[in-house]
Tab-separated table of C-alpha atoms in Angstrom:
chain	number	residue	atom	x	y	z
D	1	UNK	CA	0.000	0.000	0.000
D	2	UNK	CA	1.470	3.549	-1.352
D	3	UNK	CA	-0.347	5.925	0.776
D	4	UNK	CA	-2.563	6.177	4.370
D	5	UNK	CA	-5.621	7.119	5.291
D	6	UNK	CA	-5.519	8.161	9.028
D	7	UNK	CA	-8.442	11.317	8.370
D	8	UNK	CA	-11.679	9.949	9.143
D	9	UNK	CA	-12.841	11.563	5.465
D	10	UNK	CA	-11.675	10.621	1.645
D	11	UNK	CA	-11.262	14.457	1.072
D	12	UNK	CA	-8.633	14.948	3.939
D	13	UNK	CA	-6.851	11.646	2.814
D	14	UNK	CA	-6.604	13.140	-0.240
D	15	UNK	CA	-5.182	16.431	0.810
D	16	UNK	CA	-2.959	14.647	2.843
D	17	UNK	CA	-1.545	12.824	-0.578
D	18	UNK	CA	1.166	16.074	0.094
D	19	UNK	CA	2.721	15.052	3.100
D	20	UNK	CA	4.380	17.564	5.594
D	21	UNK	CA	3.353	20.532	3.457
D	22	UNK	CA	5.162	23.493	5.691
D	23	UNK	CA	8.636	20.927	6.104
D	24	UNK	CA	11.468	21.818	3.969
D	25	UNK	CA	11.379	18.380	2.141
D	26	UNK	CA	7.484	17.839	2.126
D	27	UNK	CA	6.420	14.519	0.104
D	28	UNK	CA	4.504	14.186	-2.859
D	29	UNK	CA	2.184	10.783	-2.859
D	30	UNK	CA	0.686	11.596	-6.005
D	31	UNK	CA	3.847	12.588	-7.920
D	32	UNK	CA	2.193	10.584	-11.253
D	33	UNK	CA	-0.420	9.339	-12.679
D	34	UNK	CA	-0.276	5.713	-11.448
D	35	UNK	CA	-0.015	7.482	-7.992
D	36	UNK	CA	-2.726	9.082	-8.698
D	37	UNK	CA	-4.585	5.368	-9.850
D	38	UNK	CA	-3.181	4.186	-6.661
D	39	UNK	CA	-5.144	6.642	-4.336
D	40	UNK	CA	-8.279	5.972	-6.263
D	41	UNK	CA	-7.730	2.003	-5.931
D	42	UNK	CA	-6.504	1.983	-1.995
D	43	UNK	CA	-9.016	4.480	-0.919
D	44	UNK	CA	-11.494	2.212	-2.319
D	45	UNK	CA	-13.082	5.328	-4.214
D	46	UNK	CA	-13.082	3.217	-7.313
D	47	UNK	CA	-11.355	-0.008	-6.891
D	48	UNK	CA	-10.556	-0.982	-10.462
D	49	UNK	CA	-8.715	2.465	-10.314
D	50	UNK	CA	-10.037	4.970	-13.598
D	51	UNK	CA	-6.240	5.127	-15.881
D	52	UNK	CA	-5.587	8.447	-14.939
D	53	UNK	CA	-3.449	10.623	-17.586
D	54	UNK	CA	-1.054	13.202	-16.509
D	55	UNK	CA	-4.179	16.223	-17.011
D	56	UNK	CA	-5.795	14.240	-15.290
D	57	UNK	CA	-3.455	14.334	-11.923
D	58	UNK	CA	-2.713	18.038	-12.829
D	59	UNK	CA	-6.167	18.088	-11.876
D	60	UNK	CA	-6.018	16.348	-9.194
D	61	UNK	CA	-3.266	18.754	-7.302
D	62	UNK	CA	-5.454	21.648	-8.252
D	63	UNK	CA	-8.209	20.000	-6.474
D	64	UNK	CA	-6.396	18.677	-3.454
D	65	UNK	CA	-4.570	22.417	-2.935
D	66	UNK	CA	-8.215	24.496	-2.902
D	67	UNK	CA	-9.532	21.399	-0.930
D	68	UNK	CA	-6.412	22.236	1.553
D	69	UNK	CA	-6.969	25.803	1.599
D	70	UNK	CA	-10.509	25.480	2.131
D	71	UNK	CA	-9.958	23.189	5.323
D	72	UNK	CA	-6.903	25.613	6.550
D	73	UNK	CA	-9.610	28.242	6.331
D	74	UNK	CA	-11.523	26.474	8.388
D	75	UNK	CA	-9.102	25.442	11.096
D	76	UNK	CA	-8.127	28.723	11.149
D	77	UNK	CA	-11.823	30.211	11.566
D	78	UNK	CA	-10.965	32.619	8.758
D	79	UNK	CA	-13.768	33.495	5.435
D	80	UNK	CA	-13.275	30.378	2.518
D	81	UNK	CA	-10.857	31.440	-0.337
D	82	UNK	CA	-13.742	32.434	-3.210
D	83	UNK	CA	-11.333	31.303	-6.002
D	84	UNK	CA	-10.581	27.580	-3.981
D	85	UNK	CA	-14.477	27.572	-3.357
D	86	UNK	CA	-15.144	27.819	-7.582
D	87	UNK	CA	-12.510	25.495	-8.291
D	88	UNK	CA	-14.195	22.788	-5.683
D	89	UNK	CA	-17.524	23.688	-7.199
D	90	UNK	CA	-16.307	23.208	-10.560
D	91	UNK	CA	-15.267	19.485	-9.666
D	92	UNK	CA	-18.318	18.628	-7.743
D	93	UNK	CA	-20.604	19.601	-11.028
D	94	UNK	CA	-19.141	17.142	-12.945
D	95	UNK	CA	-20.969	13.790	-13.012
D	96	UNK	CA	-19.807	11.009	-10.236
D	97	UNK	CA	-18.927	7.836	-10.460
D	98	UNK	CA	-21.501	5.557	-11.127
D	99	UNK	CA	-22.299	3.005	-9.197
D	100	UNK	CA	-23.278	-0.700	-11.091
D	101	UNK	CA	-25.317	-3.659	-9.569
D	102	UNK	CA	-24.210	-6.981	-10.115
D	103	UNK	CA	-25.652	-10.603	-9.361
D	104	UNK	CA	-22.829	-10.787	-7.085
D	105	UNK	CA	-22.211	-7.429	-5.380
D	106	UNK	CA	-21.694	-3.757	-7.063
D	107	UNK	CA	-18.671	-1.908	-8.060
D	108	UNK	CA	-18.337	2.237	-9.067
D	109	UNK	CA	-17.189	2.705	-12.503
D	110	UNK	CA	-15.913	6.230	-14.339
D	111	UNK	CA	-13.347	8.235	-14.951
D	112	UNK	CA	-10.747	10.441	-13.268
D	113	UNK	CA	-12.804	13.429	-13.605
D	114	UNK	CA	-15.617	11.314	-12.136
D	115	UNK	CA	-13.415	10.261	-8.966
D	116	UNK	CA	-12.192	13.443	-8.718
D	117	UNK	CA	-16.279	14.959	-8.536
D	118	UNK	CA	-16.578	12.543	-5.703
D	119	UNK	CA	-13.417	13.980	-3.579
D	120	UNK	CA	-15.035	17.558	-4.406
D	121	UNK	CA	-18.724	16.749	-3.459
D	122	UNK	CA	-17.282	14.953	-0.108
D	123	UNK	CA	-14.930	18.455	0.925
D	124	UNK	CA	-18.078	20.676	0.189
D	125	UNK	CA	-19.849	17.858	3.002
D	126	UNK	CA	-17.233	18.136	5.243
D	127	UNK	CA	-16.427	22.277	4.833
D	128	UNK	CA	-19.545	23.279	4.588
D	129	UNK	CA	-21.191	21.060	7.040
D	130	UNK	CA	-21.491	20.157	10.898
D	131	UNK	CA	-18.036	18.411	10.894
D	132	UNK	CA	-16.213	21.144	10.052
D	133	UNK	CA	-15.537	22.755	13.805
D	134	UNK	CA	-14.433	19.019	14.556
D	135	UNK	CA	-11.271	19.584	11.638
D	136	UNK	CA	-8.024	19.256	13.589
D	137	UNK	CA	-4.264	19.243	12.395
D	138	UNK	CA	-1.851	16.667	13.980
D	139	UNK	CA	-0.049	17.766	17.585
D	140	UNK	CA	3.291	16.366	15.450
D	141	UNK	CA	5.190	19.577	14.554
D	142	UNK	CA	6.666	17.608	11.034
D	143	UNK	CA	2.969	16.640	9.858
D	144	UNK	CA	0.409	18.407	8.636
D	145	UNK	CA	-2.272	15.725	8.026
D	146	UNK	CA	-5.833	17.467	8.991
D	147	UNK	CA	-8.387	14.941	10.605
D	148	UNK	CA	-11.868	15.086	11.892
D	149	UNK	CA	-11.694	14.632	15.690
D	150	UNK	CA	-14.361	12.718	16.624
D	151	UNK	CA	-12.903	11.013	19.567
D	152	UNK	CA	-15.310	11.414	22.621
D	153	UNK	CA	-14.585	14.809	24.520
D	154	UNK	CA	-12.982	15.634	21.038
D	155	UNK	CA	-8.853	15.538	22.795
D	156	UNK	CA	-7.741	13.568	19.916
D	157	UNK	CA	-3.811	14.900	19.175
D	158	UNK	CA	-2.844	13.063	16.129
D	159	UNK	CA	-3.902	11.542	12.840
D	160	UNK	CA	-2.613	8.740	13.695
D	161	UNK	CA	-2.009	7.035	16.836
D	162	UNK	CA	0.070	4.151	14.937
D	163	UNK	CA	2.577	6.714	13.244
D	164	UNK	CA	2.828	10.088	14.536
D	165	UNK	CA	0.950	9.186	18.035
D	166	UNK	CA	3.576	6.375	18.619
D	167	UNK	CA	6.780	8.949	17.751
D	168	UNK	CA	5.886	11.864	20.040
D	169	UNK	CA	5.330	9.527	22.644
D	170	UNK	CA	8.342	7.439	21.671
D	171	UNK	CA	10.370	10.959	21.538
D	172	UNK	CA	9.120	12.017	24.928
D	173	UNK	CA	10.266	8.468	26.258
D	174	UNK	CA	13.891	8.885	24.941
D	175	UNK	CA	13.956	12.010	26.407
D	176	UNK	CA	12.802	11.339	29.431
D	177	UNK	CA	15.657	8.699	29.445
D	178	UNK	CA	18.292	10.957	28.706
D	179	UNK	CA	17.245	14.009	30.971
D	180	UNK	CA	17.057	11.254	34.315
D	181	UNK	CA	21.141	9.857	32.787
D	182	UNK	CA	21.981	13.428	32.528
């Protein structure tokens, strides 16, 4: 599995496809079209994945950054960016993926831009709905993976308790250690 989905929400896994975004080496998850595939196919957003071409994840970074400054608006309880709201409301108009009924199950079929309309129609949910004053960024100071806290009396530090939950803690340990064999 390429990439992690510690958010609570397929639009903030997505967003988080840019990892450690204010670091001086932040990672790129998408970085190409298969990435791109990849996300689509481990997020489960459409498992038989949609061939993405390289528009197509140009289009997906243009959606994932207004998604991201949409959400930082949010955290930050400041008015939503007009020009990232268009470019979210651009995506969401375009038809979603369409879900098929089989004898044995169902499956979503589409397109990139289809996938994409999903992520979109999912951030305008989460932005512009009750969830939004639960949006949280990770306690970690070198991530900067937003989540949706909905841990009961909402204390919830990180996005993940399995990678950056485990490291502070592990940090604190260590220096714990070395501060008591000064």
């Amino acid at each position: 599995m390429i990439h992690s989905f510690p958010c609570g929400d397929p639009a903030l896994d997505f967003v988080g496809t840019w990892q450690a975004r204010r670091n001086e080496s932040p990672a790129e998850k998408l970085g190409t079209p298969a990435g791109l595939d990849a996300w689509f196919v481990e997020s489960t957003l459409a498992p038989d994945g949609t061939s993405p071409t390289a528009e197509d994840l140009a289009a997906a970074i243009e959606l994932r950054e207004a998604i991201y400054a949409l959400v930082l608006a949010r955290l930050e309880r400041h008015d939503l960016p007009e020009d990232d709201m268009t470019t979210v409301n651009t995506y969401a108009a375009h038809p979603p993926l369409l879900r098929v009924l089989h004898r044995d199950g169902r499956s979503k079929e589409g397109t990139s831009a289809a996938a994409l309309s999903e992520i979109a129609r999912g951030a305008i949910e989460l932005v512009g709905g009750s969830e939004a004053g639960l949006l949280r960024e990770c306690a970690r100071p070198e991530c900067t993976q937003v989540y949706i806290d909905r841990s009961r009396g909402q204390r919830r530090e990180w996005c993940s308790m399995k990678t950056c939950g485990s490291r502070v803690k592990v940090a604190a340990y260590r220096s714990r250690l070395k501060a008591a064999n000064g």
